[in-house]
Short mmCIF file of C-alpha atoms in Angstrom, two decimals:
data_model
loop_
_atom_site.label_atom_id
_atom_site.label_comp_id
_atom_site.label_asym_id
_atom_site.label_seq_id
_atom_site.Cartn_x
_atom_site.Cartn_y
_atom_site.Cartn_z
CA MET A 140 4.59 95.77 -73.82
CA ALA A 141 7.93 95.21 -72.14
CA SER A 142 7.82 91.48 -72.77
CA ARG A 143 7.99 92.01 -76.54
CA TYR A 144 11.27 93.89 -76.27
CA ASP A 145 13.37 91.86 -73.92
CA ARG A 146 13.96 88.80 -76.09
CA ALA A 147 17.02 89.94 -77.97
CA ILE A 148 18.86 92.70 -76.20
CA THR A 149 19.94 94.35 -79.42
CA VAL A 150 16.40 95.63 -79.75
CA PHE A 151 15.34 99.02 -78.40
CA SER A 152 11.85 99.41 -77.01
CA PRO A 153 9.69 102.15 -78.52
CA ASP A 154 10.42 104.47 -75.63
CA GLY A 155 14.17 103.98 -75.92
CA HIS A 156 14.88 101.36 -73.25
CA LEU A 157 17.18 98.40 -73.40
CA PHE A 158 15.24 96.16 -71.12
CA GLN A 159 17.89 93.48 -70.73
CA VAL A 160 20.28 96.08 -69.42
CA GLU A 161 17.69 97.32 -66.96
CA TYR A 162 16.99 93.80 -65.80
CA ALA A 163 20.71 93.35 -65.30
CA GLN A 164 20.67 96.40 -63.07
CA GLU A 165 17.89 94.74 -61.08
CA ALA A 166 20.12 91.70 -60.64
CA VAL A 167 22.80 94.00 -59.28
CA LYS A 168 20.34 95.38 -56.74
CA LYS A 169 19.93 91.86 -55.40
CA GLY A 170 23.64 91.50 -54.67
CA SER A 171 25.16 92.26 -51.29
CA THR A 172 26.19 95.82 -50.60
CA ALA A 173 29.62 97.16 -51.45
CA VAL A 174 30.90 100.60 -50.53
CA GLY A 175 33.94 102.51 -51.75
CA ILE A 176 35.54 105.61 -50.25
CA ARG A 177 38.26 107.80 -51.69
CA GLY A 178 40.35 109.44 -48.98
CA THR A 179 43.29 111.77 -49.37
CA ASN A 180 45.99 109.10 -48.97
CA ILE A 181 43.91 105.96 -48.91
CA VAL A 182 41.12 104.20 -50.78
CA VAL A 183 38.76 101.88 -48.91
CA LEU A 184 36.49 99.11 -50.13
CA GLY A 185 33.98 97.47 -47.83
CA VAL A 186 31.52 94.70 -48.65
CA GLU A 187 28.73 92.96 -46.84
CA LYS A 188 29.50 89.30 -46.42
CA LYS A 189 26.58 87.04 -47.03
CA SER A 190 26.25 84.43 -44.36
CA VAL A 191 27.70 81.14 -45.55
CA ALA A 192 26.41 77.66 -45.00
CA LYS A 193 27.80 75.76 -42.05
CA LEU A 194 30.02 73.43 -44.08
CA GLN A 195 31.15 76.06 -46.59
CA ASP A 196 34.71 77.33 -46.44
CA GLU A 197 34.31 81.03 -45.84
CA ARG A 198 37.64 82.03 -47.32
CA THR A 199 36.66 80.99 -50.83
CA VAL A 200 33.98 83.64 -51.03
CA ARG A 201 35.89 86.78 -51.99
CA LYS A 202 34.13 89.85 -53.18
CA ILE A 203 37.14 92.14 -53.15
CA CYS A 204 39.76 91.22 -55.75
CA ALA A 205 43.08 92.73 -56.72
CA LEU A 206 43.42 93.48 -60.43
CA ASP A 207 47.06 94.54 -60.12
CA ASP A 208 49.40 95.71 -57.37
CA HIS A 209 47.84 99.15 -57.30
CA VAL A 210 44.23 98.55 -58.36
CA CYS A 211 41.47 96.48 -56.84
CA MET A 212 37.74 96.14 -57.26
CA ALA A 213 34.61 95.04 -55.46
CA PHE A 214 31.41 94.05 -57.21
CA ALA A 215 27.72 93.54 -56.59
CA GLY A 216 25.61 91.13 -58.59
CA LEU A 217 26.18 87.76 -60.23
CA THR A 218 29.37 86.22 -58.86
CA ALA A 219 30.04 84.11 -61.97
CA ASP A 220 29.83 87.13 -64.25
CA ALA A 221 32.18 88.98 -61.95
CA ARG A 222 34.72 86.19 -62.12
CA VAL A 223 34.85 86.43 -65.93
CA VAL A 224 35.18 90.21 -65.89
CA ILE A 225 37.89 90.12 -63.23
CA ASN A 226 39.88 87.56 -65.19
CA ARG A 227 39.75 89.64 -68.35
CA ALA A 228 40.73 92.76 -66.41
CA ARG A 229 43.69 91.02 -64.79
CA VAL A 230 44.98 89.83 -68.16
CA GLU A 231 44.56 93.31 -69.58
CA CYS A 232 46.56 94.82 -66.71
CA GLN A 233 49.54 92.61 -67.53
CA SER A 234 49.11 92.98 -71.26
CA HIS A 235 49.23 96.74 -70.87
CA LYS A 236 52.44 96.51 -68.87
CA LEU A 237 53.96 94.33 -71.56
CA THR A 238 53.15 96.58 -74.49
CA VAL A 239 53.35 100.02 -72.94
CA GLU A 240 55.90 99.37 -70.17
CA ASP A 241 53.74 101.22 -67.65
CA PRO A 242 51.17 99.88 -65.17
CA VAL A 243 47.56 100.66 -66.04
CA THR A 244 45.94 103.78 -64.72
CA VAL A 245 42.77 103.20 -62.74
CA GLU A 246 40.84 105.06 -65.41
CA TYR A 247 42.25 102.86 -68.16
CA ILE A 248 41.23 99.59 -66.58
CA THR A 249 37.83 101.02 -65.67
CA ARG A 250 37.36 102.05 -69.27
CA PHE A 251 38.40 98.57 -70.37
CA ILE A 252 35.86 96.91 -68.09
CA ALA A 253 33.17 99.36 -69.13
CA THR A 254 33.91 98.78 -72.83
CA LEU A 255 33.75 95.03 -72.26
CA LYS A 256 30.36 95.39 -70.58
CA GLN A 257 29.07 97.62 -73.36
CA LYS A 258 30.11 95.10 -75.99
CA TYR A 259 27.88 92.55 -74.39
CA THR A 260 24.92 94.93 -74.63
CA GLN A 261 25.37 95.14 -78.37
CA SER A 262 26.04 91.57 -79.41
CA ASN A 263 23.73 88.95 -80.73
CA GLY A 264 22.90 86.08 -78.48
CA ARG A 265 24.65 87.47 -75.41
CA ARG A 266 23.25 88.95 -72.30
CA PRO A 267 24.81 91.84 -70.38
CA PHE A 268 27.05 91.19 -67.37
CA GLY A 269 24.94 91.37 -64.25
CA ILE A 270 27.43 93.22 -62.10
CA SER A 271 28.32 96.71 -61.03
CA ALA A 272 31.89 97.26 -59.99
CA LEU A 273 33.70 99.69 -57.71
CA ILE A 274 37.28 100.09 -58.88
CA VAL A 275 39.81 101.81 -56.64
CA GLY A 276 43.49 102.47 -56.77
CA PHE A 277 46.34 104.93 -57.06
CA ASP A 278 47.87 106.15 -60.28
CA ASP A 279 51.54 106.84 -60.92
CA ASP A 280 50.98 110.45 -59.99
CA GLY A 281 49.87 109.39 -56.51
CA ILE A 282 46.28 110.57 -56.83
CA PRO A 283 43.67 108.19 -55.37
CA ARG A 284 40.75 107.23 -57.59
CA LEU A 285 37.37 105.54 -57.26
CA TYR A 286 35.27 104.57 -60.26
CA GLN A 287 31.95 102.81 -60.57
CA THR A 288 30.76 100.83 -63.61
CA ASP A 289 27.31 99.43 -64.25
CA PRO A 290 25.88 96.76 -66.60
CA SER A 291 25.18 99.26 -69.37
CA GLY A 292 28.88 100.02 -69.72
CA THR A 293 28.98 103.54 -68.33
CA TYR A 294 31.54 104.57 -65.76
CA HIS A 295 31.92 107.57 -63.51
CA ALA A 296 34.40 108.79 -60.95
CA TRP A 297 33.13 109.15 -57.41
CA LYS A 298 34.34 110.43 -54.06
CA ALA A 299 32.31 107.75 -52.31
CA ASN A 300 29.68 105.36 -53.59
CA ALA A 301 27.76 102.20 -52.81
CA ILE A 302 26.30 99.46 -54.98
CA GLY A 303 24.08 96.45 -54.41
CA ARG A 304 21.29 95.95 -51.95
CA SER A 305 20.31 99.09 -50.03
CA ALA A 306 22.78 101.12 -52.03
CA LYS A 307 20.46 104.09 -51.87
CA THR A 308 20.43 104.13 -48.07
CA VAL A 309 24.19 103.87 -47.90
CA ARG A 310 24.69 106.56 -50.50
CA GLU A 311 22.43 108.92 -48.56
CA PHE A 312 24.43 108.21 -45.43
CA LEU A 313 27.64 108.95 -47.31
CA GLU A 314 26.27 112.16 -48.75
CA LYS A 315 25.54 113.36 -45.23
CA ASN A 316 28.76 112.16 -43.67
CA TYR A 317 31.47 112.46 -46.34
CA THR A 318 33.17 115.64 -45.22
CA GLU A 319 36.72 116.88 -45.29
CA ASP A 320 37.03 115.93 -41.61
CA ALA A 321 35.64 112.48 -42.25
CA ILE A 322 38.48 111.66 -44.62
CA ALA A 323 41.07 113.77 -42.84
CA ASN A 324 43.20 110.75 -42.05
CA ASP A 325 43.27 107.11 -43.08
CA ASN A 326 41.64 105.80 -39.95
CA GLU A 327 38.72 108.17 -40.29
CA ALA A 328 38.15 107.06 -43.88
CA ILE A 329 38.14 103.41 -42.80
CA LYS A 330 35.67 104.17 -40.02
CA LEU A 331 33.40 106.00 -42.42
CA ALA A 332 33.27 102.96 -44.68
CA ILE A 333 32.42 100.68 -41.77
CA ARG A 334 29.81 103.07 -40.43
CA ALA A 335 28.21 103.24 -43.85
CA LEU A 336 28.03 99.45 -44.04
CA LEU A 337 26.75 99.10 -40.49
CA GLU A 338 23.70 101.08 -41.55
CA VAL A 339 22.47 98.20 -43.65
CA VAL A 340 24.32 95.10 -42.48
CA GLN A 341 22.70 92.90 -39.90
CA SER A 342 24.64 91.62 -36.91
CA GLY A 343 27.51 94.07 -37.13
CA GLY A 344 31.20 93.56 -37.77
CA LYS A 345 31.10 89.81 -38.36
CA ASN A 346 29.49 90.31 -41.75
CA ILE A 347 31.84 92.97 -43.06
CA GLU A 348 34.88 92.52 -45.27
CA LEU A 349 37.26 95.42 -45.69
CA ALA A 350 40.24 96.21 -47.89
CA ILE A 351 42.41 99.28 -48.25
CA ILE A 352 45.13 100.54 -50.56
CA ARG A 353 47.51 103.19 -49.33
CA ARG A 354 49.69 105.16 -51.70
CA ASN A 355 52.62 103.04 -52.98
CA GLN A 356 51.51 100.06 -50.94
CA PRO A 357 49.80 96.86 -52.04
CA LEU A 358 46.24 95.89 -51.22
CA LYS A 359 45.62 95.06 -47.57
CA MET A 360 42.69 92.91 -46.52
CA PHE A 361 41.54 93.44 -42.97
CA SER A 362 41.30 90.43 -40.70
CA ALA A 363 38.17 89.80 -38.65
CA LYS A 364 39.98 91.00 -35.53
CA GLU A 365 41.00 94.30 -37.09
CA ILE A 366 37.43 94.91 -38.20
CA GLU A 367 36.21 94.11 -34.70
CA LEU A 368 38.59 96.73 -33.32
CA GLN A 369 37.28 99.35 -35.68
CA VAL A 370 33.66 98.45 -34.96
CA ASN A 371 34.28 98.67 -31.23
CA GLU A 372 35.83 102.10 -31.65
CA ILE A 373 32.82 103.23 -33.63
CA GLU A 374 30.44 101.93 -30.98
CA LYS A 375 32.39 103.78 -28.30
CA GLU A 376 32.27 107.00 -30.29
CA LYS A 377 28.52 106.55 -30.76
CA GLU A 378 28.04 106.09 -27.04
CA GLU A 379 30.11 109.19 -26.35
CA ALA A 380 28.01 111.20 -28.74
CA GLU A 381 24.81 109.86 -27.15
CA ARG A 382 26.01 110.73 -23.67
CA LYS A 383 26.98 114.24 -24.71
CA LYS A 384 23.58 114.73 -26.29
CA SER A 385 21.68 113.46 -23.27
CA LYS A 386 23.84 115.64 -20.99
CA LYS A 387 22.91 118.67 -23.00
CA THR A 388 19.23 118.00 -22.90
CA VAL A 389 19.10 117.32 -19.19
CA MET B 216 29.19 71.78 -103.46
CA ALA B 217 28.32 68.13 -103.54
CA LEU B 218 29.86 67.45 -106.95
CA GLN B 219 33.01 69.20 -105.90
CA ASP B 220 33.29 66.99 -102.84
CA VAL B 221 32.73 63.80 -104.80
CA CYS B 222 35.17 64.57 -107.58
CA GLU B 223 37.63 66.42 -105.27
CA TRP B 224 37.95 69.07 -107.89
CA GLN B 225 39.31 72.46 -106.88
CA ALA B 226 37.88 75.55 -108.52
CA LEU B 227 40.47 77.97 -109.87
CA ASP B 228 40.94 80.86 -107.50
CA THR B 229 40.41 83.62 -110.04
CA GLN B 230 39.91 86.26 -107.37
CA GLY B 231 43.29 85.88 -105.72
CA ALA B 232 46.66 86.94 -107.09
CA SER B 233 48.45 84.67 -109.52
CA PRO B 234 50.62 82.13 -107.72
CA HIS B 235 53.48 83.15 -109.98
CA LEU B 236 53.68 86.62 -108.48
CA PRO B 237 55.84 87.06 -105.38
CA GLN B 238 54.05 86.86 -102.06
CA VAL B 239 53.48 90.04 -100.09
CA GLY B 240 56.54 91.07 -98.16
CA VAL B 241 58.92 88.79 -100.06
CA TRP B 242 61.37 89.65 -102.78
CA ALA B 243 60.88 88.06 -106.20
CA VAL B 244 63.98 85.94 -106.68
CA PRO B 245 64.72 83.19 -109.22
CA ARG B 246 63.18 79.90 -108.39
CA GLY B 247 65.17 77.78 -106.00
CA CYS B 248 67.09 80.66 -104.45
CA ASP B 249 66.78 81.65 -100.84
CA PRO B 250 65.78 85.33 -100.75
CA GLN B 251 68.24 86.28 -98.00
CA THR B 252 71.38 84.89 -99.66
CA PHE B 253 70.32 86.08 -103.09
CA LEU B 254 69.89 89.60 -101.79
CA GLN B 255 73.20 89.53 -100.02
CA ILE B 256 75.01 88.67 -103.25
CA HIS B 257 73.01 90.51 -105.87
CA GLY B 258 70.67 92.81 -104.04
CA PRO B 259 70.69 96.62 -104.10
CA ARG B 260 73.25 98.20 -101.81
CA LEU B 261 71.29 100.07 -99.21
CA ALA B 262 72.69 103.05 -97.31
CA HIS B 263 74.09 102.13 -93.89
CA GLY B 264 76.96 104.47 -93.20
CA THR B 265 76.59 107.05 -90.50
CA THR B 266 77.66 108.15 -87.06
CA THR B 267 74.97 108.93 -84.55
CA LEU B 268 75.23 109.04 -80.82
CA ALA B 269 73.09 109.77 -77.83
CA PHE B 270 73.76 109.86 -74.11
CA ARG B 271 71.74 110.79 -71.08
CA PHE B 272 73.02 112.88 -68.22
CA ARG B 273 71.71 114.97 -65.40
CA HIS B 274 70.40 117.79 -67.54
CA GLY B 275 68.70 115.73 -70.18
CA VAL B 276 69.64 113.69 -73.21
CA ILE B 277 72.07 114.74 -75.94
CA ALA B 278 71.64 113.47 -79.49
CA ALA B 279 74.23 114.14 -82.14
CA ALA B 280 74.78 112.87 -85.66
CA ASP B 281 76.72 113.50 -88.83
CA THR B 282 74.88 114.57 -91.95
CA ARG B 283 76.30 112.43 -94.73
CA SER B 284 73.92 110.08 -96.49
CA SER B 285 75.95 107.60 -98.49
CA CYS B 286 74.88 104.95 -100.93
CA GLY B 287 77.85 102.69 -101.39
CA ASN B 288 80.70 104.92 -102.60
CA TYR B 289 78.45 107.78 -103.55
CA VAL B 290 77.52 110.60 -101.20
CA GLU B 291 73.79 110.85 -101.67
CA CYS B 292 73.33 113.94 -99.56
CA PRO B 293 75.96 115.86 -97.58
CA ALA B 294 73.47 117.71 -95.42
CA SER B 295 70.77 115.31 -94.31
CA ARG B 296 68.98 115.29 -90.98
CA LYS B 297 69.54 112.14 -89.00
CA VAL B 298 67.92 113.22 -85.80
CA ILE B 299 64.15 113.15 -86.17
CA PRO B 300 61.75 114.72 -83.69
CA VAL B 301 58.82 112.51 -82.68
CA HIS B 302 57.06 114.84 -80.32
CA GLN B 303 57.87 117.71 -77.97
CA HIS B 304 59.84 115.51 -75.58
CA LEU B 305 61.11 112.76 -77.84
CA LEU B 306 63.79 112.58 -80.52
CA GLY B 307 65.17 109.68 -82.46
CA THR B 308 68.60 109.29 -84.00
CA THR B 309 68.40 107.23 -87.16
CA SER B 310 70.85 104.90 -88.74
CA GLY B 311 70.48 102.16 -91.31
CA THR B 312 68.26 102.57 -94.29
CA SER B 313 67.13 106.20 -94.46
CA ALA B 314 63.80 105.35 -96.07
CA ASP B 315 62.99 102.74 -93.44
CA CYS B 316 63.91 105.10 -90.63
CA VAL B 317 61.82 107.98 -91.87
CA THR B 318 58.80 105.78 -92.59
CA TRP B 319 58.86 104.02 -89.24
CA TYR B 320 59.23 107.28 -87.40
CA ARG B 321 56.14 108.61 -89.08
CA VAL B 322 54.28 105.47 -88.06
CA LEU B 323 55.58 105.83 -84.51
CA ARG B 324 54.48 109.44 -84.40
CA ARG B 325 50.99 108.44 -85.48
CA GLU B 326 50.74 105.68 -82.89
CA LEU B 327 51.92 107.92 -80.08
CA ARG B 328 49.49 110.62 -81.07
CA LEU B 329 46.61 108.12 -81.07
CA ARG B 330 47.57 106.86 -77.65
CA ALA B 331 47.87 110.39 -76.32
CA LEU B 332 44.32 111.08 -77.49
CA ARG B 333 43.00 107.89 -75.97
CA GLU B 334 44.80 108.00 -72.65
CA GLY B 335 45.07 111.72 -72.14
CA GLN B 336 48.85 111.61 -71.88
CA LEU B 337 51.74 110.54 -74.07
CA PRO B 338 53.31 107.16 -73.38
CA SER B 339 56.66 107.14 -71.62
CA VAL B 340 59.87 106.84 -73.64
CA ALA B 341 60.02 103.20 -72.59
CA GLY B 342 56.53 102.71 -73.96
CA ALA B 343 57.39 104.42 -77.23
CA ALA B 344 60.51 102.30 -77.62
CA LYS B 345 58.50 99.17 -76.92
CA LEU B 346 55.91 100.20 -79.50
CA LEU B 347 58.51 100.81 -82.20
CA SER B 348 60.30 97.57 -81.41
CA VAL B 349 57.10 95.53 -81.55
CA MET B 350 55.94 97.15 -84.79
CA MET B 351 59.23 96.40 -86.50
CA SER B 352 59.70 92.89 -85.16
CA ARG B 353 56.79 91.75 -87.33
CA TYR B 354 59.00 92.43 -90.35
CA ARG B 355 61.94 90.47 -89.06
CA GLY B 356 63.94 88.69 -91.75
CA LEU B 357 62.70 91.02 -94.47
CA ASP B 358 65.78 93.23 -94.56
CA LEU B 359 64.41 96.16 -92.62
CA CYS B 360 67.33 98.07 -91.23
CA VAL B 361 66.52 100.65 -88.61
CA ALA B 362 68.99 101.22 -85.78
CA THR B 363 67.80 104.07 -83.67
CA ALA B 364 68.24 105.64 -80.28
CA LEU B 365 65.11 107.17 -78.78
CA CYS B 366 66.00 110.12 -76.61
CA GLY B 367 63.39 111.72 -74.45
CA TRP B 368 62.29 113.20 -71.20
CA ASP B 369 59.28 111.67 -69.43
CA ARG B 370 57.92 111.32 -65.91
CA SER B 371 60.98 109.34 -64.89
CA GLY B 372 63.40 112.02 -66.11
CA PRO B 373 65.86 111.72 -69.01
CA ALA B 374 65.43 108.41 -70.82
CA LEU B 375 67.40 106.71 -73.59
CA PHE B 376 66.56 103.51 -75.45
CA TYR B 377 68.20 101.74 -78.36
CA VAL B 378 65.92 99.96 -80.81
CA TYR B 379 67.04 97.77 -83.68
CA SER B 380 64.80 96.38 -86.37
CA ASP B 381 65.52 92.77 -85.44
CA GLY B 382 63.69 93.42 -82.19
CA THR B 383 66.54 94.47 -79.89
CA LEU B 384 65.44 96.93 -77.26
CA LEU B 385 68.02 98.17 -74.78
CA GLN B 386 68.11 100.83 -72.12
CA GLY B 387 71.37 102.58 -71.44
CA ASN B 388 73.28 105.75 -70.71
CA ILE B 389 75.36 105.93 -73.89
CA PHE B 390 74.61 104.64 -77.34
CA SER B 391 76.38 105.20 -80.62
CA VAL B 392 75.06 103.71 -83.82
CA GLY B 393 76.45 103.40 -87.31
CA SER B 394 79.67 102.71 -89.16
CA GLY B 395 81.43 105.48 -87.26
CA SER B 396 80.26 104.32 -83.87
CA PRO B 397 83.49 102.59 -82.74
CA TYR B 398 85.34 105.88 -83.07
CA ALA B 399 82.59 107.78 -81.30
CA TYR B 400 82.44 105.24 -78.46
CA GLY B 401 86.15 105.69 -77.85
CA VAL B 402 85.73 109.40 -77.28
CA LEU B 403 82.46 109.05 -75.37
CA ASP B 404 83.78 106.45 -72.96
CA ARG B 405 86.72 108.72 -72.21
CA GLY B 406 84.77 111.84 -71.37
CA TYR B 407 81.31 110.73 -70.16
CA ARG B 408 80.09 111.52 -66.66
CA TYR B 409 76.45 111.60 -65.57
CA ASP B 410 77.07 114.85 -63.71
CA MET B 411 78.45 116.80 -66.65
CA SER B 412 77.37 120.35 -67.24
CA THR B 413 75.41 121.11 -70.38
CA GLN B 414 78.40 122.75 -72.08
CA GLU B 415 80.62 119.81 -71.29
CA ALA B 416 78.01 117.51 -72.77
CA TYR B 417 77.79 119.55 -75.96
CA THR B 418 81.54 119.53 -76.35
CA LEU B 419 81.77 115.81 -75.74
CA ALA B 420 79.10 115.03 -78.30
CA ARG B 421 80.63 117.28 -80.95
CA ARG B 422 84.08 115.89 -80.30
CA ALA B 423 82.88 112.30 -80.60
CA VAL B 424 81.12 112.82 -83.92
CA ALA B 425 83.97 114.93 -85.31
CA HIS B 426 86.49 112.20 -84.58
CA ALA B 427 84.24 109.61 -86.15
CA THR B 428 83.80 111.67 -89.31
CA HIS B 429 87.54 112.05 -89.53
CA ARG B 430 88.18 108.32 -89.77
CA ASP B 431 84.99 106.79 -91.12
CA ALA B 432 84.49 107.22 -94.86
CA TYR B 433 80.72 106.99 -94.63
CA SER B 434 80.39 109.77 -92.05
CA GLY B 435 80.96 113.41 -92.70
CA GLY B 436 79.36 116.67 -93.68
CA CYS B 437 78.25 118.53 -90.60
CA VAL B 438 77.62 117.67 -86.97
CA ASP B 439 74.06 118.15 -85.73
CA LEU B 440 73.53 118.57 -82.03
CA PHE B 441 70.22 118.26 -80.20
CA HIS B 442 69.39 118.48 -76.53
CA VAL B 443 66.23 117.13 -74.86
CA ARG B 444 65.46 118.98 -71.68
CA GLU B 445 62.57 118.90 -69.27
CA SER B 446 60.90 121.62 -71.35
CA GLY B 447 61.32 119.80 -74.64
CA TRP B 448 63.89 119.25 -77.35
CA GLU B 449 66.17 121.95 -78.72
CA TYR B 450 68.26 122.06 -81.90
CA VAL B 451 71.51 123.33 -80.49
CA SER B 452 73.82 123.66 -83.49
CA ARG B 453 75.05 122.42 -86.82
CA ASN B 454 78.81 122.68 -87.30
CA ASP B 455 80.90 121.67 -90.27
CA ALA B 456 82.69 118.47 -89.32
CA TRP B 457 86.09 119.31 -90.81
CA VAL B 458 86.23 122.76 -89.25
CA LEU B 459 85.18 121.26 -85.94
CA TYR B 460 87.85 118.60 -86.12
CA SER B 461 90.59 121.15 -86.86
CA GLU B 462 89.51 123.27 -83.93
CA LEU B 463 89.56 120.29 -81.66
CA GLN B 464 93.08 119.39 -82.76
CA LYS B 465 94.30 122.80 -81.65
CA LEU B 466 92.88 122.44 -78.20
CA PRO B 467 94.96 121.01 -75.38
CA GLY B 468 94.35 117.40 -74.39
CA PRO B 469 91.20 116.11 -72.69
CA GLU B 470 92.74 116.45 -69.20
CA LYS B 471 92.78 120.20 -69.66
CA GLU B 472 89.27 120.30 -70.97
CA GLY B 473 87.93 120.90 -67.49
CA GLU B 474 89.65 124.30 -67.28
CA GLU B 475 88.51 125.42 -70.70
CA GLU B 476 84.91 124.36 -70.28
CA ALA B 477 84.64 126.02 -66.94
CA THR B 478 84.63 129.36 -68.74
CA PRO B 479 81.81 129.24 -71.29
CA ASP B 480 81.66 133.03 -71.28
CA ARG B 481 84.76 133.03 -73.48
CA ALA B 482 82.61 131.80 -76.33
CA GLY B 483 82.20 135.31 -77.63
CA GLU B 484 85.83 136.27 -77.50
CA VAL B 485 87.94 135.81 -80.56
CA GLY B 486 91.69 135.49 -80.59
CA GLU B 487 92.13 135.76 -76.88
CA PRO B 488 95.55 134.48 -75.94
CA SER B 489 95.26 130.99 -74.58
CA ALA B 490 96.32 129.81 -71.20
CA GLY B 491 98.24 127.11 -73.06
CA PRO B 492 99.15 123.89 -71.32
CA GLY B 493 99.26 125.61 -67.96
CA PRO B 494 97.27 128.46 -66.47
CA ALA B 495 98.86 131.86 -67.12
CA PRO B 496 98.60 134.56 -64.48
CA ALA B 497 97.98 137.27 -67.10
CA PRO B 498 97.11 137.04 -70.79
CA ALA B 499 100.06 137.38 -73.16
CA PRO B 500 100.04 140.47 -75.41
CA ALA B 501 100.05 138.48 -78.64
CA PRO B 502 97.77 135.53 -79.45
CA ALA B 503 99.56 132.34 -78.58
CA PRO B 504 99.88 129.67 -81.27
CA GLY B 505 97.71 127.30 -79.26
CA ASP B 506 94.47 129.16 -79.65
CA SER B 507 91.99 128.19 -76.99
CA ARG B 508 88.88 129.12 -78.92
CA MET B 509 86.16 126.73 -78.03
CA PRO B 510 84.28 124.85 -80.72
CA ALA B 511 81.14 126.49 -79.50
CA GLU B 512 82.25 129.75 -81.12
CA ILE B 513 82.00 128.34 -84.60
CA GLU B 514 79.00 129.55 -86.51
CA THR B 515 75.90 128.08 -85.02
CA LEU B 516 72.40 127.84 -86.39
#
C-alpha cells in the first residue's frame, strides 16, 4: 500500500516509513559516484564526471564546491537541489563569521545542512532534497573531518565514504583498503581515492574530478593532467604487483 | 468584511493597548516633546561614575576597578563589585548604569551557555563581545548605558575587547572606562609593557586605579584586582584605595619601580629599611623614612 502513503510526505506509513524520503534516497543512488577520504593531514574528494554533450562547456559542470576557505563538499543526486543547499550553506558560513567572529567548524555547517534537509521532510507541500553530501574540511584545531548527510537529515562522521551510483562497491573497496599505510602520506590518500573511483568509473582518469584540502591551505582542484599522472602511477603500481605475483607463482 | 470595505469603517482595536499609553521601549513624555531632550533636562540622574581598567599582557589579562557606586552626589554603595565574571575564562568590567550592566551580563552569560551546549565549546572572546554588542545595539537611542571591557583567555591567548551600548566594539591592549579613566590612562600609558611580569602588572593596575580614585570624585572605596590566566580567572585582591594611594606616595618614582618589583619576596617583610633612591650595599640599622613596603603587602582578600 505504499502508494497511499507517498502523497504528502508528512504522513508516516503504518510500518513507520517516510516514503518520500526513501524515494529521495533512490534519486541519490542514480547520481554519479562521489568518494571522500580523510587522511592525517589531508582530505580528498573525488567524483565521477558524467560525460557531457559535445557542445556543452565542461567547466560549468562542477560537483565539488567550496563552502568556505576551509570547507568543501561534493554531492550525489539532483543537481538543482544541490545548488540551493550549497547556496544556503555558503551564506550560513559567512553569517556565522559575522555574528560569532569565528569560521564555521565542519561539524557546524554539516549540522546546518542536515537540519535544513530535515525541515523539508517535515513541511507541508515540500519534498525532501534529493541529494546526499560529503562535507570535508579542517577545523581551527587542525583536525581533518569528513561528514556525510543524506536526504532524511541525518549526518555521520566517516573516515572514508562513497555516495551515489555504485556506492556500495566503492565502500567495500574502501573498507578493504583504508589502512594506516594507505593514508600514511598525502599522496597515498589521493591515490586511494582515485583507485576507489576507478573501480566503478568507465574509461579511467578522463572521467574523474578530484579536489583536496591540506591543513591551513585553500581548496585545490586537480587539473586533468595531474589526475592523469596519478592514474599512470597507479597503473604502474598495479603492473608491479601483478609481475611480483606472477613471479612468485612461477 | 464586505460592509467594512464599502463604508471604510475601522473596527476599534479593543485587544491592543490604548494608544494613549507609551509605546514599548519609549519613555512617556509630555506630548510634543522629544524623549531624548526631555530626559536630558528632566530625567532621572543615572549612575555613571567609576574607574575601571583592563589591559592584556603576556601572562593574561588584568582587570581592575574601584568600588564606589555613586548616584549623582550620593555614594550609593562604597563596596560594590564592578568586575563581573561571565564564565571560567571571561570577565567583564562594568561602567555606566549598574542595573543595565548587571542585566546584560546575565543575558550574555545565558547566551554563551546556550552556544556552548550547542557547539560543544564556548565562543571566543571576540565572539562573546560581538554577541553583547549586537544584543545591545537593538536598544540604541533608548538610553542604555553599558561601557564594558571583556577580558578573557581563549584559543588565541589573552583577549581584550571594549563594548559600548551604542554598538562600539573595539579590540585593544589597554582600556580604561569611566569618569576616572583619564587619570588611569595617564598612569597606564606610562608603565605598560606587553612583557611585564605578573607582579608588575598587578602594581600597575593598582597604581592606576588608586590615582584615579584620588582625583575623581565619583571613584573611590577599594581597588579590586582580577587576573585572567590560561587556567581561568582569579580574584587577586581588594585594597582600600586611600591606604593604597598613601603607600604609593611613599614609594620612589616610577623609574625605580623596576628595582622594587624585582624582589617580590619582600612582600612578607615589614619595616625593612629601604634602599632609598639608590641601592644600598647593606641595610641600615633603623628603618629609613622612605619605607619601601610594596602595596602588595597590604591586607589582601
